[in-house]
Tab-separated table of C-alpha atoms and ligand atoms in Angstrom:
chain	number	residue	atom	x	y	z
A	201	MET	CA	0.000	0.000	0.000
A	202	PRO	CA	2.581	2.532	-1.134
A	203	GLY	CA	2.535	5.814	0.663
A	204	THR	CA	-0.401	4.943	2.906
A	205	GLU	CA	1.380	3.509	5.951
A	206	SER	CA	0.711	6.603	8.012
A	207	LEU	CA	-3.016	6.407	7.153
A	208	ILE	CA	-3.467	2.831	8.249
A	209	PRO	CA	-4.568	2.656	11.867
A	210	HIS	CA	-8.313	2.363	11.270
A	211	ILE	CA	-9.189	-0.248	8.640
A	212	LEU	CA	-12.552	-1.516	7.443
A	213	VAL	CA	-12.642	-4.884	5.650
A	214	ILE	CA	-15.868	-5.691	3.767
A	215	ARG	CA	-17.091	-9.097	2.634
A	216	PHE	CA	-20.837	-9.575	3.066
A	217	SER	CA	-21.259	-13.130	1.822
A	218	SER	CA	-21.317	-15.966	1.120
A	219	LEU	CA	-20.194	-18.340	3.849
A	220	GLY	CA	-17.129	-19.645	1.986
A	221	ASP	CA	-15.950	-16.185	0.953
A	222	VAL	CA	-16.321	-14.820	4.467
A	223	ILE	CA	-14.126	-17.662	5.743
A	224	LEU	CA	-11.579	-17.230	2.950
A	225	ALA	CA	-11.244	-13.554	3.902
A	226	GLU	CA	-9.716	-14.462	7.269
A	227	PRO	CA	-6.027	-14.539	6.219
A	228	VAL	CA	-6.377	-10.845	5.369
A	229	PHE	CA	-6.858	-9.983	9.053
A	230	ARG	CA	-3.675	-11.778	10.079
A	231	ALA	CA	-1.655	-10.353	7.233
A	232	LEU	CA	-2.858	-6.812	7.967
A	233	LYS	CA	-2.057	-7.142	11.659
A	234	ARG	CA	1.412	-8.439	10.862
A	235	ARG	CA	2.030	-5.541	8.535
A	236	PHE	CA	0.321	-2.872	10.661
A	237	PRO	CA	0.468	-4.149	14.265
A	238	ASP	CA	-1.081	-0.985	15.682
A	239	SER	CA	-4.026	-0.926	13.342
A	240	SER	CA	-7.600	-1.409	14.388
A	241	ILE	CA	-9.542	-3.726	12.075
A	242	THR	CA	-13.315	-3.684	11.701
A	243	PHE	CA	-14.984	-6.406	9.641
A	244	LEU	CA	-18.324	-5.725	7.956
A	245	THR	CA	-20.307	-8.790	6.885
A	246	ARG	CA	-23.855	-10.178	6.789
A	247	SER	CA	-25.298	-10.654	10.283
A	248	ALA	CA	-25.654	-14.387	9.630
A	249	TYR	CA	-21.844	-14.688	9.347
A	250	ALA	CA	-20.784	-12.119	11.948
A	251	ASP	CA	-20.040	-14.735	14.611
A	252	LEU	CA	-17.591	-16.633	12.404
A	253	HIS	CA	-14.712	-14.301	13.191
A	254	ARG	CA	-15.971	-13.093	16.573
A	255	SER	CA	-13.214	-15.032	18.408
A	256	ASN	CA	-10.488	-13.911	16.035
A	257	ALA	CA	-7.940	-11.916	18.025
A	258	GLU	CA	-6.884	-9.967	14.904
A	259	VAL	CA	-10.329	-8.448	14.419
A	260	ASP	CA	-11.095	-5.570	16.765
A	261	ASP	CA	-14.734	-5.071	15.838
A	262	ILE	CA	-17.364	-6.889	13.788
A	263	TRP	CA	-20.388	-5.256	12.219
A	264	GLY	CA	-23.199	-7.501	11.103
A	265	PHE	CA	-25.474	-6.113	8.391
A	266	ASP	CA	-28.950	-7.435	7.671
A	267	PRO	CA	-30.619	-5.688	4.723
A	268	ASP	CA	-34.039	-6.780	6.032
A	269	THR	CA	-33.664	-4.803	9.234
A	270	ARG	CA	-31.246	-2.043	8.351
A	271	SER	CA	-31.160	0.359	5.433
A	272	LEU	CA	-28.084	0.783	3.294
A	273	SER	CA	-28.178	4.540	3.876
A	274	SER	CA	-27.890	4.069	7.647
A	275	LEU	CA	-24.982	1.684	7.131
A	276	ILE	CA	-23.262	4.206	4.868
A	277	ARG	CA	-23.805	6.871	7.554
A	278	MET	CA	-22.276	4.585	10.158
A	279	VAL	CA	-19.194	3.979	7.996
A	280	ARG	CA	-18.804	7.694	7.337
A	281	GLU	CA	-19.058	8.546	11.034
A	282	ALA	CA	-16.471	5.907	11.951
A	283	GLY	CA	-13.943	7.709	9.713
A	284	PHE	CA	-11.941	4.731	8.473
A	285	ASP	CA	-8.542	5.506	6.991
A	286	THR	CA	-8.618	2.539	4.646
A	287	ILE	CA	-11.477	0.443	3.316
A	288	ILE	CA	-10.591	-2.933	1.860
A	289	ASP	CA	-13.528	-4.006	-0.281
A	290	LEU	CA	-13.227	-7.761	-0.777
A	291	HIS	CA	-16.702	-7.977	-2.275
A	292	GLY	CA	-16.803	-5.537	-5.158
A	293	SER	CA	-20.631	-5.529	-5.239
A	294	LEU	CA	-22.755	-2.444	-5.877
A	295	ARG	CA	-23.530	-2.262	-2.157
A	296	SER	CA	-19.903	-2.412	-1.045
A	297	ARG	CA	-18.934	0.105	-3.726
A	298	LEU	CA	-21.534	2.568	-2.473
A	299	ILE	CA	-20.164	2.201	1.037
A	300	THR	CA	-16.646	2.990	-0.097
A	301	LEU	CA	-17.742	6.213	-1.760
A	302	VAL	CA	-18.202	8.013	1.555
A	303	GLY	CA	-15.651	10.026	3.478
A	304	GLU	CA	-11.955	10.367	2.888
A	305	SER	CA	-10.982	6.700	3.084
A	306	VAL	CA	-8.388	5.123	0.829
A	307	THR	CA	-10.156	2.230	-0.921
A	308	ARG	CA	-8.680	-0.985	-2.243
A	309	ARG	CA	-11.050	-3.181	-4.209
A	310	TYR	CA	-11.063	-6.879	-5.081
A	311	ARG	CA	-10.781	-7.709	-8.791
A	312	GLN	CA	-13.012	-10.502	-10.010
A	313	GLN	CA	-11.061	-11.932	-13.015
A	314	ARG	CA	-14.412	-12.129	-14.824
A	315	LEU	CA	-13.083	-12.688	-18.334
A	316	ARG	CA	-10.819	-15.550	-17.296
A	317	ARG	CA	-13.701	-17.110	-15.427
A	318	ILE	CA	-16.069	-16.823	-18.397
A	319	LEU	CA	-13.482	-18.467	-20.653
A	320	LEU	CA	-12.884	-21.203	-18.108
A	321	VAL	CA	-16.529	-22.293	-17.901
A	322	LEU	CA	-17.209	-22.357	-21.653
A	323	ARG	CA	-17.916	-25.680	-23.322
A	324	PRO	CA	-15.005	-27.400	-25.035
A	325	PRO	CA	-13.434	-26.657	-27.468
A	326	LEU	CA	-14.045	-22.978	-26.632
A	327	LYS	CA	-12.960	-23.445	-23.016
A	328	ARG	CA	-9.670	-21.853	-22.032
A	329	SER	CA	-8.152	-23.706	-19.126
A	330	ARG	CA	-6.099	-20.971	-17.528
A	331	PRO	CA	-6.826	-21.321	-13.799
A	332	LEU	CA	-7.869	-18.297	-11.783
A	333	THR	CA	-5.620	-17.063	-9.001
A	334	PRO	CA	-6.861	-18.591	-5.731
A	335	VAL	CA	-9.409	-16.315	-4.067
A	336	ILE	CA	-7.387	-16.125	-0.845
A	337	ASP	CA	-4.383	-14.802	-2.756
A	338	ARG	CA	-6.553	-12.264	-4.547
A	339	TYR	CA	-7.936	-11.096	-1.211
A	340	LEU	CA	-4.417	-10.725	0.166
A	341	GLU	CA	-3.366	-8.891	-2.969
A	342	THR	CA	-6.301	-6.514	-2.543
A	343	ALA	CA	-5.076	-5.706	0.950
A	344	ASP	CA	-1.552	-5.325	-0.471
A	345	CYS	CA	-0.395	-8.135	1.810
A	346	THR	CA	1.325	-10.419	-0.667
A	347	GLU	CA	3.875	-13.109	0.109
A	348	PRO	CA	2.158	-14.484	3.194
A	349	SER	CA	3.657	-17.451	4.983
A	350	GLU	CA	1.955	-20.792	4.324
A	351	ALA	CA	0.154	-20.636	7.655
A	352	GLU	CA	-0.874	-17.046	7.042
A	353	GLY	CA	-2.440	-17.982	3.703
A	354	THR	CA	-4.579	-20.709	5.288
A	355	PRO	CA	-7.930	-19.560	6.668
A	356	ALA	CA	-8.826	-20.301	10.280
A	357	VAL	CA	-12.037	-20.106	12.263
A	358	HIS	CA	-11.678	-19.956	16.041
A	359	LEU	CA	-14.267	-21.117	18.548
A	360	THR	CA	-14.812	-20.127	22.159
A	361	GLU	CA	-14.384	-22.670	24.920
A	362	GLU	CA	-18.137	-22.679	25.377
A	363	GLN	CA	-18.714	-23.472	21.700
A	364	ILE	CA	-16.178	-26.312	21.814
A	365	ASN	CA	-17.795	-27.716	24.943
A	366	ARG	CA	-21.160	-27.586	23.211
A	367	GLY	CA	-19.672	-29.524	20.301
A	368	LEU	CA	-18.146	-32.087	22.648
A	369	LYS	CA	-21.489	-32.637	24.308
A	370	VAL	CA	-23.168	-33.229	20.938
A	371	ARG	CA	-20.355	-35.636	20.097
A	372	ARG	CA	-20.810	-37.544	23.353
A	373	ASP	CA	-24.546	-37.865	22.695
A	374	LEU	CA	-24.016	-38.972	19.106
A	375	MET	CA	-21.358	-41.519	19.997
A	376	ALA	CA	-23.253	-43.070	22.929
A	377	GLY	CA	-23.417	-46.792	22.146
A	378	ARG	CA	-21.444	-46.261	18.943
A	379	GLU	CA	-17.745	-46.538	18.242
A	380	GLY	CA	-14.900	-45.572	15.962
A	381	ARG	CA	-14.397	-42.194	14.428
A	382	LEU	CA	-17.123	-39.624	14.024
A	383	ILE	CA	-17.332	-38.783	10.320
A	384	VAL	CA	-19.682	-35.963	9.365
A	385	LEU	CA	-21.252	-36.137	5.903
A	386	LEU	CA	-22.575	-32.925	4.372
A	387	PRO	CA	-24.683	-33.840	1.314
A	388	GLY	CA	-26.064	-30.335	0.687
A	389	ALA	CA	-24.902	-27.481	-1.509
A	390	ARG	CA	-26.439	-24.185	-2.531
A	391	HIS	CA	-27.009	-25.493	-6.065
A	392	ALA	CA	-28.232	-29.053	-6.679
A	393	PRO	CA	-25.914	-29.748	-9.675
A	394	LYS	CA	-22.978	-29.504	-7.250
A	395	GLU	CA	-24.245	-32.323	-5.076
A	396	TRP	CA	-22.574	-35.721	-5.154
A	397	PRO	CA	-25.446	-38.208	-5.694
A	398	ARG	CA	-27.264	-39.094	-2.489
A	399	PHE	CA	-26.930	-42.833	-3.138
A	400	HIS	CA	-23.151	-42.368	-3.164
A	401	PHE	CA	-23.358	-40.676	0.241
A	402	GLY	CA	-25.477	-43.621	1.416
A	403	GLU	CA	-22.923	-46.128	0.182
A	404	LEU	CA	-20.114	-44.115	1.730
A	405	ALA	CA	-21.949	-44.154	5.067
A	406	ALA	CA	-22.384	-47.937	4.816
A	407	LEU	CA	-18.683	-48.435	4.027
A	408	LEU	CA	-17.637	-46.184	6.893
A	409	LYS	CA	-19.847	-48.142	9.241
A	410	LEU	CA	-18.424	-51.421	8.008
A	411	GLY	CA	-14.996	-50.045	8.837
A	412	GLY	CA	-16.084	-49.445	12.439
A	413	ASN	CA	-16.769	-45.724	12.146
A	414	THR	CA	-19.779	-43.617	12.979
A	415	PRO	CA	-21.034	-41.602	10.008
A	416	ILE	CA	-23.490	-38.813	10.772
A	417	VAL	CA	-25.389	-36.898	8.118
A	418	VAL	CA	-26.081	-33.220	8.694
A	419	ALA	CA	-29.177	-32.235	6.750
A	420	PRO	CA	-28.953	-29.138	4.560
A	421	PRO	CA	-30.917	-26.131	5.887
A	422	ASP	CA	-33.906	-26.658	3.599
A	423	GLN	CA	-34.002	-30.479	3.597
A	424	PRO	CA	-34.687	-31.854	7.082
A	425	GLU	CA	-36.031	-35.128	5.685
A	426	ILE	CA	-32.988	-36.079	3.676
A	427	GLY	CA	-32.193	-39.305	5.634
A	428	PRO	CA	-34.124	-41.916	3.636
A	429	GLU	CA	-32.615	-40.607	0.382
A	430	LEU	CA	-29.263	-41.834	1.599
A	431	THR	CA	-30.091	-45.498	1.529
A	432	ASP	CA	-31.708	-48.100	-0.635
A	433	GLY	CA	-32.524	-50.239	2.371
A	434	GLU	CA	-34.053	-49.685	5.784
A	435	ASP	CA	-30.921	-48.606	7.513
A	436	HIS	CA	-29.738	-45.082	6.930
A	437	PRO	CA	-27.064	-43.195	8.851
A	438	PRO	CA	-28.094	-41.046	11.818
A	439	LEU	CA	-29.398	-37.679	10.718
A	440	LEU	CA	-28.788	-34.403	12.443
A	441	GLY	CA	-30.053	-30.949	11.795
A	442	PRO	CA	-30.529	-28.829	9.917
A	443	MET	CA	-28.323	-26.787	12.225
A	444	PRO	CA	-30.073	-23.687	13.569
A	445	ASP	CA	-27.078	-21.455	12.975
A	446	ILE	CA	-23.624	-21.531	11.520
A	447	MET	CA	-21.782	-21.623	14.852
A	448	GLN	CA	-23.631	-24.754	15.941
A	449	LEU	CA	-22.519	-26.403	12.734
A	450	ALA	CA	-18.987	-25.151	13.411
A	451	ALA	CA	-19.065	-26.616	16.934
A	452	LEU	CA	-20.044	-30.034	15.570
A	453	LEU	CA	-17.514	-30.003	12.733
A	454	ALA	CA	-14.745	-28.957	15.117
A	455	VAL	CA	-15.129	-32.152	17.159
A	456	ALA	CA	-15.505	-34.530	14.199
A	457	ASP	CA	-12.701	-36.862	13.147
A	458	GLY	CA	-13.376	-36.264	9.485
A	459	VAL	CA	-15.751	-34.499	7.107
A	460	VAL	CA	-16.901	-35.353	3.583
A	461	THR	CA	-18.643	-32.541	1.801
A	462	ASN	CA	-19.669	-31.134	-1.552
A	463	ASP	CA	-17.961	-27.968	-2.731
A	464	SER	CA	-19.843	-25.582	-0.417
A	465	GLY	CA	-19.501	-23.029	2.375
A	466	PRO	CA	-19.432	-25.752	5.057
A	467	MET	CA	-16.470	-27.326	3.213
A	468	HIS	CA	-14.486	-24.134	3.850
A	469	LEU	CA	-15.738	-24.065	7.434
A	470	ALA	CA	-14.554	-27.615	8.153
A	471	ALA	CA	-11.178	-26.922	6.525
A	472	ALA	CA	-10.742	-23.672	8.478
A	473	LEU	CA	-11.439	-25.545	11.717
A	474	GLY	CA	-8.522	-27.854	10.907
A	475	VAL	CA	-10.675	-30.980	10.627
A	476	PRO	CA	-9.596	-33.611	8.059
A	477	THR	CA	-11.848	-32.691	5.156
A	478	VAL	CA	-12.475	-34.078	1.693
A	479	GLY	CA	-14.300	-31.727	-0.699
A	480	LEU	CA	-15.986	-33.120	-3.806
A	481	PHE	CA	-15.842	-30.980	-6.941
A	482	GLY	CA	-17.806	-31.604	-10.150
A	483	PRO	CA	-19.287	-28.749	-12.205
A	484	THR	CA	-17.127	-26.350	-10.248
A	485	SER	CA	-13.424	-26.980	-10.071
A	486	PRO	CA	-10.425	-25.956	-7.978
A	487	GLU	CA	-9.286	-23.972	-11.036
A	488	LEU	CA	-11.942	-21.406	-10.148
A	489	GLY	CA	-9.842	-20.548	-7.101
A	490	PHE	CA	-11.989	-21.979	-4.337
A	491	SER	CA	-10.205	-25.159	-3.323
A	492	PRO	CA	-9.901	-25.526	0.440
A	493	ARG	CA	-6.503	-25.076	2.063
A	494	GLY	CA	-5.062	-26.771	5.091
A	495	GLU	CA	-2.674	-29.568	5.978
A	496	SER	CA	-5.386	-32.149	6.515
A	497	THR	CA	-7.649	-30.963	3.725
A	498	SER	CA	-8.050	-32.499	0.313
A	499	HIS	CA	-10.422	-32.555	-2.622
A	500	ILE	CA	-11.464	-34.878	-5.409
A	501	HIS	CA	-12.049	-33.514	-8.873
A	502	LEU	CA	-12.032	-35.842	-11.862
A	503	GLY	CA	-10.885	-33.128	-14.247
A	504	LEU	CA	-13.315	-33.932	-17.085
A	505	PRO	CA	-12.782	-31.707	-20.119
A	506	CYS	CA	-16.233	-30.141	-19.559
A	507	SER	CA	-15.456	-29.114	-15.950
A	508	PRO	CA	-15.840	-26.470	-14.681
A	509	CYS	CA	-19.089	-25.642	-16.452
A	510	SER	CA	-20.328	-22.850	-14.162
A	511	LYS	CA	-18.944	-20.538	-11.524
A	512	HIS	CA	-21.094	-21.695	-8.610
A	513	GLY	CA	-22.420	-24.996	-9.967
A	514	GLN	CA	-25.772	-23.386	-10.686
A	515	ARG	CA	-26.134	-24.598	-14.290
A	516	VAL	CA	-27.835	-27.864	-15.137
A	517	CYS	CA	-25.518	-30.401	-16.765
A	518	TRP	CA	-25.536	-30.097	-20.556
A	519	ARG	CA	-24.298	-33.672	-20.905
A	520	ARG	CA	-26.643	-36.576	-20.330
A	521	GLU	CA	-25.342	-37.374	-16.867
A	522	ARG	CA	-23.216	-35.498	-14.335
A	523	HIS	CA	-20.256	-37.810	-14.755
A	524	CYS	CA	-18.042	-35.270	-13.009
A	525	LEU	CA	-19.695	-36.322	-9.722
A	526	LEU	CA	-21.353	-39.614	-10.600
A	527	ASP	CA	-17.977	-41.200	-11.383
A	528	ILE	CA	-16.424	-40.316	-8.018
A	529	SER	CA	-16.745	-43.586	-6.147
A	530	PRO	CA	-17.359	-43.904	-2.401
A	531	ARG	CA	-14.218	-46.069	-2.205
A	532	GLN	CA	-12.186	-43.254	-3.708
A	533	VAL	CA	-13.611	-40.861	-1.122
A	534	ILE	CA	-12.774	-43.225	1.747
A	535	ASP	CA	-9.186	-43.537	0.486
A	536	GLU	CA	-8.836	-39.750	0.302
A	537	LEU	CA	-10.361	-39.312	3.738
A	538	GLU	CA	-7.980	-41.929	5.096
A	539	ARG	CA	-5.055	-39.952	3.702
A	540	CYS	CA	-6.334	-36.749	5.318
A	541	ILE	CA	-6.895	-38.370	8.696
A	542	SER	CA	-3.624	-40.259	8.780
A	543	GLY	CA	-1.790	-37.092	7.742
A	544	SER	CA	-3.389	-35.173	10.573
A	545	GLU	CA	-3.177	-37.274	13.673
A	546	GLY	CA	-2.395	-40.963	13.538
A	547	PRO	CA	-4.377	-44.089	12.873
A	548	ALA	CA	-6.396	-44.131	9.697
A	549	ILE	CA	-9.930	-45.418	9.221
B	1245	SF4	S1	-20.523	-33.578	-16.387
B	1245	SF4	FE1	-22.107	-31.997	-16.676
B	1245	SF4	S2	-22.231	-30.943	-14.704
B	1245	SF4	FE2	-20.314	-32.075	-14.749
B	1245	SF4	S3	-18.819	-30.619	-15.467
B	1245	SF4	FE3	-19.538	-31.766	-17.248
B	1245	SF4	S4	-21.190	-30.521	-18.045
B	1245	SF4	FE4	-20.813	-29.788	-15.997
C-alpha cells in the first residue's frame, strides 16, 4: 500500500457473503495485523456470518449487516461517522462500492477476473483452461499483503471454549453406544448440480460403518427429511439438523474426526477448523480458485474436459449425466479421507 502507511490505523474490511468467501477472507486480518500491528480492524459482513470471526484476536470489531432490518443509507452513515482511513472491499458488489464512496478513506477493491472465469466455464473446445488465481491470494493482494507465509495464507475459524464444549457434548450424545471415528457427511450445496449423488453418500456411510466408524449426516438447511434418500434399504445413517445457525454447525464439525462434503460453504468451514476434510468438486473446479486449504484438507475432482461448467455450480448439466460427480466412487472418497486423517493425527480409518 505505497505511501499509505501513516493512514493505516483504522481499517474496514468488507465481505458480506457468502459463507465460503467470508471464511476465505480471514487470512487478510492476520496479514494486515502483521504488517500494521497498531491498526484497528473492523470487519463488515452479513449478520448471519458475523459470529464466524468473533473469536479472532486480529479483528477488533465486527459489524453484522442485515438488509431486512437495516437500510443501506444508515450503514453508509455509520461507515462515514467511523472515519476509516482505509477500506478494503473484498466484495466488489454495488452495495460495497456505495459504502466505499463516503468520506476520505483510501479504498482498495477486489478484482473478479471475470473474463478468465467466463473463458474457463465455456464448453469445449471454446474453453480456455487458464486457472484463476486462488481467491485467498486475490484477497491478500487486494489488501496489499502479498507473500504471506503458508500458515498465514490458510484460513482459520476460532471457537470459544463454550462453543467447543457444546460440540463435545453433541459428540458424546451422538457416539453413545457407537464406536470408531465420528465422520460428518454434508450432502447439501447451494445449487443441486454440485451435489454428489445421495446414493453415493449412502454407500459411503455404509462403508464407513463397516470399517467401524460412525457416520453422521447433517441435513442441509432446507431439507430436514434427507435421511431416507441416503439409503436403498431400511438402515440409513443417523441424521442431524438442519443446524439452527452456523456456529452450531462449526461446533459439531470442530469435534468430528473427518468431514466429507460437496464444494460448499461448510467445506471451507470444516477446513478452516482444521478438521480432516475431503471436498468433492464436479461442475465447479479448484481452477476457479476456491479449493480448500489446510494440511489435513483435500479434494477430489475428476478433471473432465467439460469441468468447470459454471462458476457456482448453478447450471444444469448439458451432458446426459453429471459424470463429473457420478464417477467419483465412495471407495475413492474413503481412500482420500484416510489420507487426510492419517496425515493429521495418527491411525487411519
Ligand atoms: S458432467 Fe455436466 S455438470 Fe459435470 S462438469 Fe460436465 S457438463 Fe458440468
